[in-house]
Amino acid sequence: MEILRSQLNDEQLAIAKELGNNRLVIAGPGSGKTRLLVHRIGYQLRASSGSAFKVLCLTFTTEAAKELSSRLKPIVPTEDHWRVWAGNFHQFGQHLLASHGHLIGYSRVFEVIDESEASEVLDDALRHLGIRGVDAARLYYSISAFRGRVQKPTLEELAGSAGRFDEILKTYAELKRSNAIMDFDDLIDIPLKLLKNNPHLQAYLSDIYPYVFVDELQDTSLLQLELLKSLFNAGRSVIFGVADEDQVLYEWRDARLATIREFEEHFKAETTFLVLNHRSPEPIVTVANMLIRNNPDRYDKELKSAVMDRTGTVHLHSDRNANAEAAFIAERIAATIENDNRLPREFAILARVNWLLDPLKEALIAAGVPFVHVGDPSIAKSAPARLIKGAVRVAAGHPNSEQRIQRPIEEINSKLGIQALTVEGFLALAQALNHEDLSVFIQRLLDESGLSSAAEGTDIQNQLSVANQVVEAAIRSGVRDLPELMRLLVLEWNRLQSEVLNAQNKVKVMTIHQAKGLEFPTVYIPRVEERLLPYRRKDSYTNVPEERRLLFVAITRAQSEVVMSLSSAPSPFLGEIAECDISQI
């Protein structure tokens, strides 16, 4: 038990040892909520040593699931490792369908496709119905939102489907089922139907998993909450959730404050607060508190800094235009690295949206500062990344491989302006090389197909490089076979890509959304301006409380220094923290 006691403060220890009741822990950033959750699991398993039941631990993202698994390993006794199922909601949905999907007529063997591939299948559905002029990628997001929030699509979304939303949805579902493929939403939607249609399975699962743990509860959707309810057996199950209502950032994915309140009420959970922040010194925590207290419908809590070994500073810089602002940030980082013997990886630049990062990347290049764009969506959705996944799919023997690599090959040829690849040539070369070790196989495939040389000096070369590194990272994670590797590359591509890029000793450039859960000694937050933070679309602001939460999250990533900057009219959020100790630089 000593390993459990030594890593928790008195407040956390009392919660971890109390095992009997449903509990909701509202925990601020840097308060050790994930540490608390894994130690609670450790106590639960030790209190039931020799029992056959398992504990189920669910979280929102693949990044969080990976972090959970790594933290659980030293806490859970070796003999009890088999008693923990830890992963995100989509991974658990896949597990349920692979084991029990046949009960509602689904094949146990299916392939999971990512958003880019799902858009292609949706495009096939549109062509099948003879519908032209509809953007399949945009429509996919409308369909995903509709399925996630369990309500009818808006008039705007219906207009984007040529008025045939229901018909498109039905055809899209039929195409997926006939090809034994599922998108991310299916991994929540269909397991929920499976459980609702099979009460005996619900009872069976609640016996196997009488203890359910939920991390990052604030990020879950209504459907994911419904899945939790379906797994819960009142009187026999115990559920433990950790959340922070100040970090609800995904309302467009149906994460919302109401989910936390409904969890509390439905499961009659005792609510406890963790407010000691072990990441940021007092000046940074004070600014964060002053900002977030302006949000309505919050629990009555304020962070308190537990950091005693270093000081913290918050700065504000104003400049004449966006390029000058970007140059200031890049040159200040360059000077700090050189003069203070700092490493590039100690700095992060966090922007509200990706397009705001463009002048900053140009300025970093001009200043000679090494950087990497973590979470760059252009890589994950790129034709090279889809082609490399297609190469793994070919090696894994998946059906329809030819059809799935045709589009990325066409896109690559179009961007290069030459016929660098053909589907037939690519497949023939893949079959000739498929006895190779997978990482060697992919590199030889790229080299001998002529793609590597054709892409030299283009964006495609960088996309191929990162995608190849992602595959190598997946292989290093210990996958046992090619089908499992393919599932990993679909379900965890974003995590693996972030893992590859975060490992580099470079300045991290990313959106605030991408930075959630991370921490850095120095954080730059550019363009804290009117119309950008809070973000304004057309004639109205988006959700202002969520925008305030975004700035709160950005500020609380910092371990020592926050530098906010602007080059236009200041954000109204700056007025809310004007009385804090913020120095002008």
PDB file of N, CA and C in Angstrom, residues 451-515:
ATOM      1  N   LEU A 451       7.969   7.162 -55.473  1.00  0.00           N
ATOM      2  CA  LEU A 451       7.259   8.252 -54.815  1.00  0.00           C
ATOM      3  C   LEU A 451       8.202   9.114 -53.985  1.00  0.00           C
ATOM      4  N   SER A 452       9.140   8.503 -53.283  1.00  0.00           N
ATOM      5  CA  SER A 452      10.060   9.274 -52.436  1.00  0.00           C
ATOM      6  C   SER A 452      10.818  10.320 -53.246  1.00  0.00           C
ATOM      7  N   SER A 453      11.354   9.909 -54.377  1.00  0.00           N
ATOM      8  CA  SER A 453      12.127  10.853 -55.189  1.00  0.00           C
ATOM      9  C   SER A 453      11.225  11.881 -55.856  1.00  0.00           C
ATOM     10  N   ALA A 454      10.029  11.454 -56.282  1.00  0.00           N
ATOM     11  CA  ALA A 454       9.105  12.387 -56.936  1.00  0.00           C
ATOM     12  C   ALA A 454       8.618  13.464 -55.974  1.00  0.00           C
ATOM     13  N   ALA A 455       8.514  13.107 -54.677  1.00  0.00           N
ATOM     14  CA  ALA A 455       7.966  14.036 -53.678  1.00  0.00           C
ATOM     15  C   ALA A 455       9.032  14.929 -53.063  1.00  0.00           C
ATOM     16  N   GLU A 456      10.296  14.710 -53.390  1.00  0.00           N
ATOM     17  CA  GLU A 456      11.379  15.447 -52.754  1.00  0.00           C
ATOM     18  C   GLU A 456      11.206  16.963 -52.921  1.00  0.00           C
ATOM     19  N   GLY A 457      11.325  17.673 -51.804  1.00  0.00           N
ATOM     20  CA  GLY A 457      11.208  19.122 -51.846  1.00  0.00           C
ATOM     21  C   GLY A 457       9.786  19.643 -51.819  1.00  0.00           C
ATOM     22  N   THR A 458       8.792  18.766 -51.640  1.00  0.00           N
ATOM     23  CA  THR A 458       7.381  19.179 -51.606  1.00  0.00           C
ATOM     24  C   THR A 458       6.794  18.900 -50.224  1.00  0.00           C
ATOM     25  N   ASP A 459       5.587  19.408 -49.986  1.00  0.00           N
ATOM     26  CA  ASP A 459       4.880  19.107 -48.738  1.00  0.00           C
ATOM     27  C   ASP A 459       4.634  17.618 -48.591  1.00  0.00           C
ATOM     28  N   ILE A 460       4.476  16.935 -49.714  1.00  0.00           N
ATOM     29  CA  ILE A 460       4.201  15.499 -49.678  1.00  0.00           C
ATOM     30  C   ILE A 460       5.351  14.746 -49.014  1.00  0.00           C
ATOM     31  N   GLN A 461       6.583  15.218 -49.229  1.00  0.00           N
ATOM     32  CA  GLN A 461       7.731  14.561 -48.603  1.00  0.00           C
ATOM     33  C   GLN A 461       7.623  14.608 -47.084  1.00  0.00           C
ATOM     34  N   ASN A 462       7.277  15.770 -46.511  1.00  0.00           N
ATOM     35  CA  ASN A 462       7.128  15.887 -45.062  1.00  0.00           C
ATOM     36  C   ASN A 462       5.974  15.030 -44.557  1.00  0.00           C
ATOM     37  N   GLN A 463       4.865  15.013 -45.292  1.00  0.00           N
ATOM     38  CA  GLN A 463       3.712  14.218 -44.879  1.00  0.00           C
ATOM     39  C   GLN A 463       4.035  12.726 -44.902  1.00  0.00           C
ATOM     40  N   LEU A 464       4.786  12.292 -45.922  1.00  0.00           N
ATOM     41  CA  LEU A 464       5.215  10.896 -45.987  1.00  0.00           C
ATOM     42  C   LEU A 464       6.120  10.553 -44.808  1.00  0.00           C
ATOM     43  N   SER A 465       7.029  11.468 -44.475  1.00  0.00           N
ATOM     44  CA  SER A 465       7.981  11.230 -43.386  1.00  0.00           C
ATOM     45  C   SER A 465       7.261  11.076 -42.050  1.00  0.00           C
ATOM     46  N   VAL A 466       6.361  12.022 -41.746  1.00  0.00           N
ATOM     47  CA  VAL A 466       5.644  11.952 -40.470  1.00  0.00           C
ATOM     48  C   VAL A 466       4.761  10.707 -40.416  1.00  0.00           C
ATOM     49  N   ALA A 467       4.063  10.422 -41.524  1.00  0.00           N
ATOM     50  CA  ALA A 467       3.189   9.250 -41.553  1.00  0.00           C
ATOM     51  C   ALA A 467       3.981   7.971 -41.340  1.00  0.00           C
ATOM     52  N   ASN A 468       5.150   7.900 -41.931  1.00  0.00           N
ATOM     53  CA  ASN A 468       5.992   6.721 -41.753  1.00  0.00           C
ATOM     54  C   ASN A 468       6.456   6.593 -40.306  1.00  0.00           C
ATOM     55  N   GLN A 469       6.792   7.719 -39.674  1.00  0.00           N
ATOM     56  CA  GLN A 469       7.189   7.702 -38.264  1.00  0.00           C
ATOM     57  C   GLN A 469       6.037   7.263 -37.367  1.00  0.00           C
ATOM     58  N   VAL A 470       4.809   7.639 -37.736  1.00  0.00           N
ATOM     59  CA  VAL A 470       3.638   7.222 -36.962  1.00  0.00           C
ATOM     60  C   VAL A 470       3.493   5.705 -36.999  1.00  0.00           C
ATOM     61  N   VAL A 471       3.674   5.114 -38.184  1.00  0.00           N
ATOM     62  CA  VAL A 471       3.603   3.651 -38.297  1.00  0.00           C
ATOM     63  C   VAL A 471       4.680   3.002 -37.435  1.00  0.00           C
ATOM     64  N   GLU A 472       5.894   3.545 -37.481  1.00  0.00           N
ATOM     65  CA  GLU A 472       6.983   2.984 -36.675  1.00  0.00           C
ATOM     66  C   GLU A 472       6.679   3.102 -35.183  1.00  0.00           C
ATOM     67  N   ALA A 473       6.074   4.222 -34.763  1.00  0.00           N
ATOM     68  CA  ALA A 473       5.688   4.387 -33.356  1.00  0.00           C
ATOM     69  C   ALA A 473       4.640   3.353 -32.966  1.00  0.00           C
ATOM     70  N   ALA A 474       3.714   3.074 -33.874  1.00  0.00           N
ATOM     71  CA  ALA A 474       2.684   2.065 -33.605  1.00  0.00           C
ATOM     72  C   ALA A 474       3.309   0.682 -33.464  1.00  0.00           C
ATOM     73  N   ILE A 475       4.274   0.383 -34.323  1.00  0.00           N
ATOM     74  CA  ILE A 475       4.948  -0.914 -34.249  1.00  0.00           C
ATOM     75  C   ILE A 475       5.689  -1.049 -32.918  1.00  0.00           C
ATOM     76  N   ARG A 476       6.341   0.031 -32.486  1.00  0.00           N
ATOM     77  CA  ARG A 476       7.084   0.002 -31.217  1.00  0.00           C
ATOM     78  C   ARG A 476       6.171  -0.179 -30.012  1.00  0.00           C
ATOM     79  N   SER A 477       4.879   0.138 -30.176  1.00  0.00           N
ATOM     80  CA  SER A 477       3.958   0.047 -29.035  1.00  0.00           C
ATOM     81  C   SER A 477       3.601  -1.386 -28.685  1.00  0.00           C
ATOM     82  N   GLY A 478       4.080  -2.343 -29.481  1.00  0.00           N
ATOM     83  CA  GLY A 478       3.916  -3.751 -29.112  1.00  0.00           C
ATOM     84  C   GLY A 478       2.710  -4.439 -29.710  1.00  0.00           C
ATOM     85  N   VAL A 479       2.211  -3.973 -30.852  1.00  0.00           N
ATOM     86  CA  VAL A 479       1.080  -4.652 -31.493  1.00  0.00           C
ATOM     87  C   VAL A 479       1.492  -6.059 -31.901  1.00  0.00           C
ATOM     88  N   ARG A 480       0.526  -6.967 -31.887  1.00  0.00           N
ATOM     89  CA  ARG A 480       0.837  -8.380 -32.102  1.00  0.00           C
ATOM     90  C   ARG A 480       0.677  -8.832 -33.542  1.00  0.00           C
ATOM     91  N   ASP A 481      -0.189  -8.172 -34.303  1.00  0.00           N
ATOM     92  CA  ASP A 481      -0.393  -8.617 -35.675  1.00  0.00           C
ATOM     93  C   ASP A 481      -0.826  -7.444 -36.542  1.00  0.00           C
ATOM     94  N   LEU A 482      -0.875  -7.673 -37.856  1.00  0.00           N
ATOM     95  CA  LEU A 482      -1.194  -6.593 -38.793  1.00  0.00           C
ATOM     96  C   LEU A 482      -2.608  -6.049 -38.638  1.00  0.00           C
ATOM     97  N   PRO A 483      -3.624  -6.897 -38.477  1.00  0.00           N
ATOM     98  CA  PRO A 483      -4.974  -6.337 -38.260  1.00  0.00           C
ATOM     99  C   PRO A 483      -5.046  -5.435 -37.030  1.00  0.00           C
ATOM    100  N   GLU A 484      -4.338  -5.834 -35.953  1.00  0.00           N
ATOM    101  CA  GLU A 484      -4.335  -4.992 -34.753  1.00  0.00           C
ATOM    102  C   GLU A 484      -3.614  -3.678 -35.020  1.00  0.00           C
ATOM    103  N   LEU A 485      -2.540  -3.742 -35.796  1.00  0.00           N
ATOM    104  CA  LEU A 485      -1.818  -2.526 -36.156  1.00  0.00           C
ATOM    105  C   LEU A 485      -2.716  -1.595 -36.965  1.00  0.00           C
ATOM    106  N   MET A 486      -3.495  -2.166 -37.877  1.00  0.00           N
ATOM    107  CA  MET A 486      -4.387  -1.341 -38.690  1.00  0.00           C
ATOM    108  C   MET A 486      -5.422  -0.640 -37.820  1.00  0.00           C
ATOM    109  N   ARG A 487      -5.966  -1.362 -36.841  1.00  0.00           N
ATOM    110  CA  ARG A 487      -6.949  -0.747 -35.927  1.00  0.00           C
ATOM    111  C   ARG A 487      -6.287   0.386 -35.130  1.00  0.00           C
ATOM    112  N   LEU A 488      -5.044   0.143 -34.703  1.00  0.00           N
ATOM    113  CA  LEU A 488      -4.319   1.153 -33.937  1.00  0.00           C
ATOM    114  C   LEU A 488      -4.104   2.413 -34.767  1.00  0.00           C
ATOM    115  N   LEU A 489      -3.753   2.237 -36.035  1.00  0.00           N
ATOM    116  CA  LEU A 489      -3.477   3.386 -36.889  1.00  0.00           C
ATOM    117  C   LEU A 489      -4.727   4.201 -37.186  1.00  0.00           C
ATOM    118  N   VAL A 490      -5.882   3.568 -37.124  1.00  0.00           N
ATOM    119  CA  VAL A 490      -7.127   4.305 -37.347  1.00  0.00           C
ATOM    120  C   VAL A 490      -7.590   4.972 -36.054  1.00  0.00           C
ATOM    121  N   LEU A 491      -7.676   4.196 -34.988  1.00  0.00           N
ATOM    122  CA  LEU A 491      -8.227   4.716 -33.742  1.00  0.00           C
ATOM    123  C   LEU A 491      -7.275   5.674 -33.035  1.00  0.00           C
ATOM    124  N   GLU A 492      -5.963   5.504 -33.245  1.00  0.00           N
ATOM    125  CA  GLU A 492      -5.012   6.279 -32.447  1.00  0.00           C
ATOM    126  C   GLU A 492      -4.039   7.085 -33.303  1.00  0.00           C
ATOM    127  N   TRP A 493      -4.394   7.351 -34.545  1.00  0.00           N
ATOM    128  CA  TRP A 493      -3.486   8.088 -35.413  1.00  0.00           C
ATOM    129  C   TRP A 493      -3.110   9.440 -34.815  1.00  0.00           C
ATOM    130  N   ASN A 494      -4.086  10.191 -34.327  1.00  0.00           N
ATOM    131  CA  ASN A 494      -3.803  11.527 -33.782  1.00  0.00           C
ATOM    132  C   ASN A 494      -2.874  11.449 -32.576  1.00  0.00           C
ATOM    133  N   ARG A 495      -3.105  10.460 -31.707  1.00  0.00           N
ATOM    134  CA  ARG A 495      -2.217  10.315 -30.546  1.00  0.00           C
ATOM    135  C   ARG A 495      -0.803   9.979 -30.983  1.00  0.00           C
ATOM    136  N   LEU A 496      -0.682   9.025 -31.907  1.00  0.00           N
ATOM    137  CA  LEU A 496       0.651   8.620 -32.356  1.00  0.00           C
ATOM    138  C   LEU A 496       1.369   9.763 -33.060  1.00  0.00           C
ATOM    139  N   GLN A 497       0.612  10.530 -33.860  1.00  0.00           N
ATOM    140  CA  GLN A 497       1.215  11.672 -34.542  1.00  0.00           C
ATOM    141  C   GLN A 497       1.709  12.695 -33.523  1.00  0.00           C
ATOM    142  N   SER A 498       0.883  12.980 -32.508  1.00  0.00           N
ATOM    143  CA  SER A 498       1.296  13.924 -31.458  1.00  0.00           C
ATOM    144  C   SER A 498       2.492  13.389 -30.682  1.00  0.00           C
ATOM    145  N   GLU A 499       2.500  12.080 -30.421  1.00  0.00           N
ATOM    146  CA  GLU A 499       3.608  11.451 -29.704  1.00  0.00           C
ATOM    147  C   GLU A 499       4.909  11.610 -30.479  1.00  0.00           C
ATOM    148  N   VAL A 500       4.849  11.365 -31.792  1.00  0.00           N
ATOM    149  CA  VAL A 500       6.034  11.499 -32.643  1.00  0.00           C
ATOM    150  C   VAL A 500       6.539  12.936 -32.637  1.00  0.00           C
ATOM    151  N   LEU A 501       5.625  13.885 -32.790  1.00  0.00           N
ATOM    152  CA  LEU A 501       6.029  15.286 -32.891  1.00  0.00           C
ATOM    153  C   LEU A 501       6.434  15.867 -31.538  1.00  0.00           C
ATOM    154  N   ASN A 502       5.738  15.480 -30.480  1.00  0.00           N
ATOM    155  CA  ASN A 502       6.064  16.000 -29.149  1.00  0.00           C
ATOM    156  C   ASN A 502       7.430  15.545 -28.664  1.00  0.00           C
ATOM    157  N   ALA A 503       7.894  14.402 -29.182  1.00  0.00           N
ATOM    158  CA  ALA A 503       9.184  13.868 -28.742  1.00  0.00           C
ATOM    159  C   ALA A 503      10.353  14.699 -29.264  1.00  0.00           C
ATOM    160  N   GLN A 504      10.109  15.542 -30.235  1.00  0.00           N
ATOM    161  CA  GLN A 504      11.186  16.308 -30.847  1.00  0.00           C
ATOM    162  C   GLN A 504      11.547  17.527 -29.985  1.00  0.00           C
ATOM    163  N   ASN A 505      12.844  17.827 -29.948  1.00  0.00           N
ATOM    164  CA  ASN A 505      13.305  18.990 -29.186  1.00  0.00           C
ATOM    165  C   ASN A 505      13.114  20.243 -30.027  1.00  0.00           C
ATOM    166  N   LYS A 506      11.856  20.623 -30.162  1.00  0.00           N
ATOM    167  CA  LYS A 506      11.489  21.787 -30.954  1.00  0.00           C
ATOM    168  C   LYS A 506      10.373  22.543 -30.244  1.00  0.00           C
ATOM    169  N   VAL A 507      10.219  23.804 -30.583  1.00  0.00           N
ATOM    170  CA  VAL A 507       9.090  24.582 -30.070  1.00  0.00           C
ATOM    171  C   VAL A 507       7.809  23.940 -30.566  1.00  0.00           C
ATOM    172  N   LYS A 508       6.836  23.787 -29.667  1.00  0.00           N
ATOM    173  CA  LYS A 508       5.569  23.175 -30.042  1.00  0.00           C
ATOM    174  C   LYS A 508       4.579  24.262 -30.445  1.00  0.00           C
ATOM    175  N   VAL A 509       4.084  24.160 -31.661  1.00  0.00           N
ATOM    176  CA  VAL A 509       3.102  25.094 -32.202  1.00  0.00           C
ATOM    177  C   VAL A 509       1.805  24.312 -32.393  1.00  0.00           C
ATOM    178  N   MET A 510       0.724  24.791 -31.792  1.00  0.00           N
ATOM    179  CA  MET A 510      -0.523  24.017 -31.862  1.00  0.00           C
ATOM    180  C   MET A 510      -1.710  24.888 -31.472  1.00  0.00           C
ATOM    181  N   THR A 511      -2.909  24.340 -31.676  1.00  0.00           N
ATOM    182  CA  THR A 511      -4.099  25.028 -31.186  1.00  0.00           C
ATOM    183  C   THR A 511      -4.263  24.752 -29.697  1.00  0.00           C
ATOM    184  N   ILE A 512      -5.082  25.565 -29.048  1.00  0.00           N
ATOM    185  CA  ILE A 512      -5.339  25.363 -27.617  1.00  0.00           C
ATOM    186  C   ILE A 512      -5.996  24.009 -27.388  1.00  0.00           C
ATOM    187  N   HIS A 513      -6.890  23.615 -28.297  1.00  0.00           N
ATOM    188  CA  HIS A 513      -7.528  22.302 -28.168  1.00  0.00           C
ATOM    189  C   HIS A 513      -6.480  21.186 -28.113  1.00  0.00           C
ATOM    190  N   GLN A 514      -5.464  21.286 -28.972  1.00  0.00           N
ATOM    191  CA  GLN A 514      -4.439  20.246 -29.023  1.00  0.00           C
ATOM    192  C   GLN A 514      -3.601  20.211 -27.751  1.00  0.00           C
ATOM    193  N   ALA A 515      -3.516  21.336 -27.044  1.00  0.00           N
ATOM    194  CA  ALA A 515      -2.644  21.425 -25.868  1.00  0.00           C
ATOM    195  C   ALA A 515      -3.285  20.895 -24.598  1.00  0.00           C
TER     196      ALA A 515
END
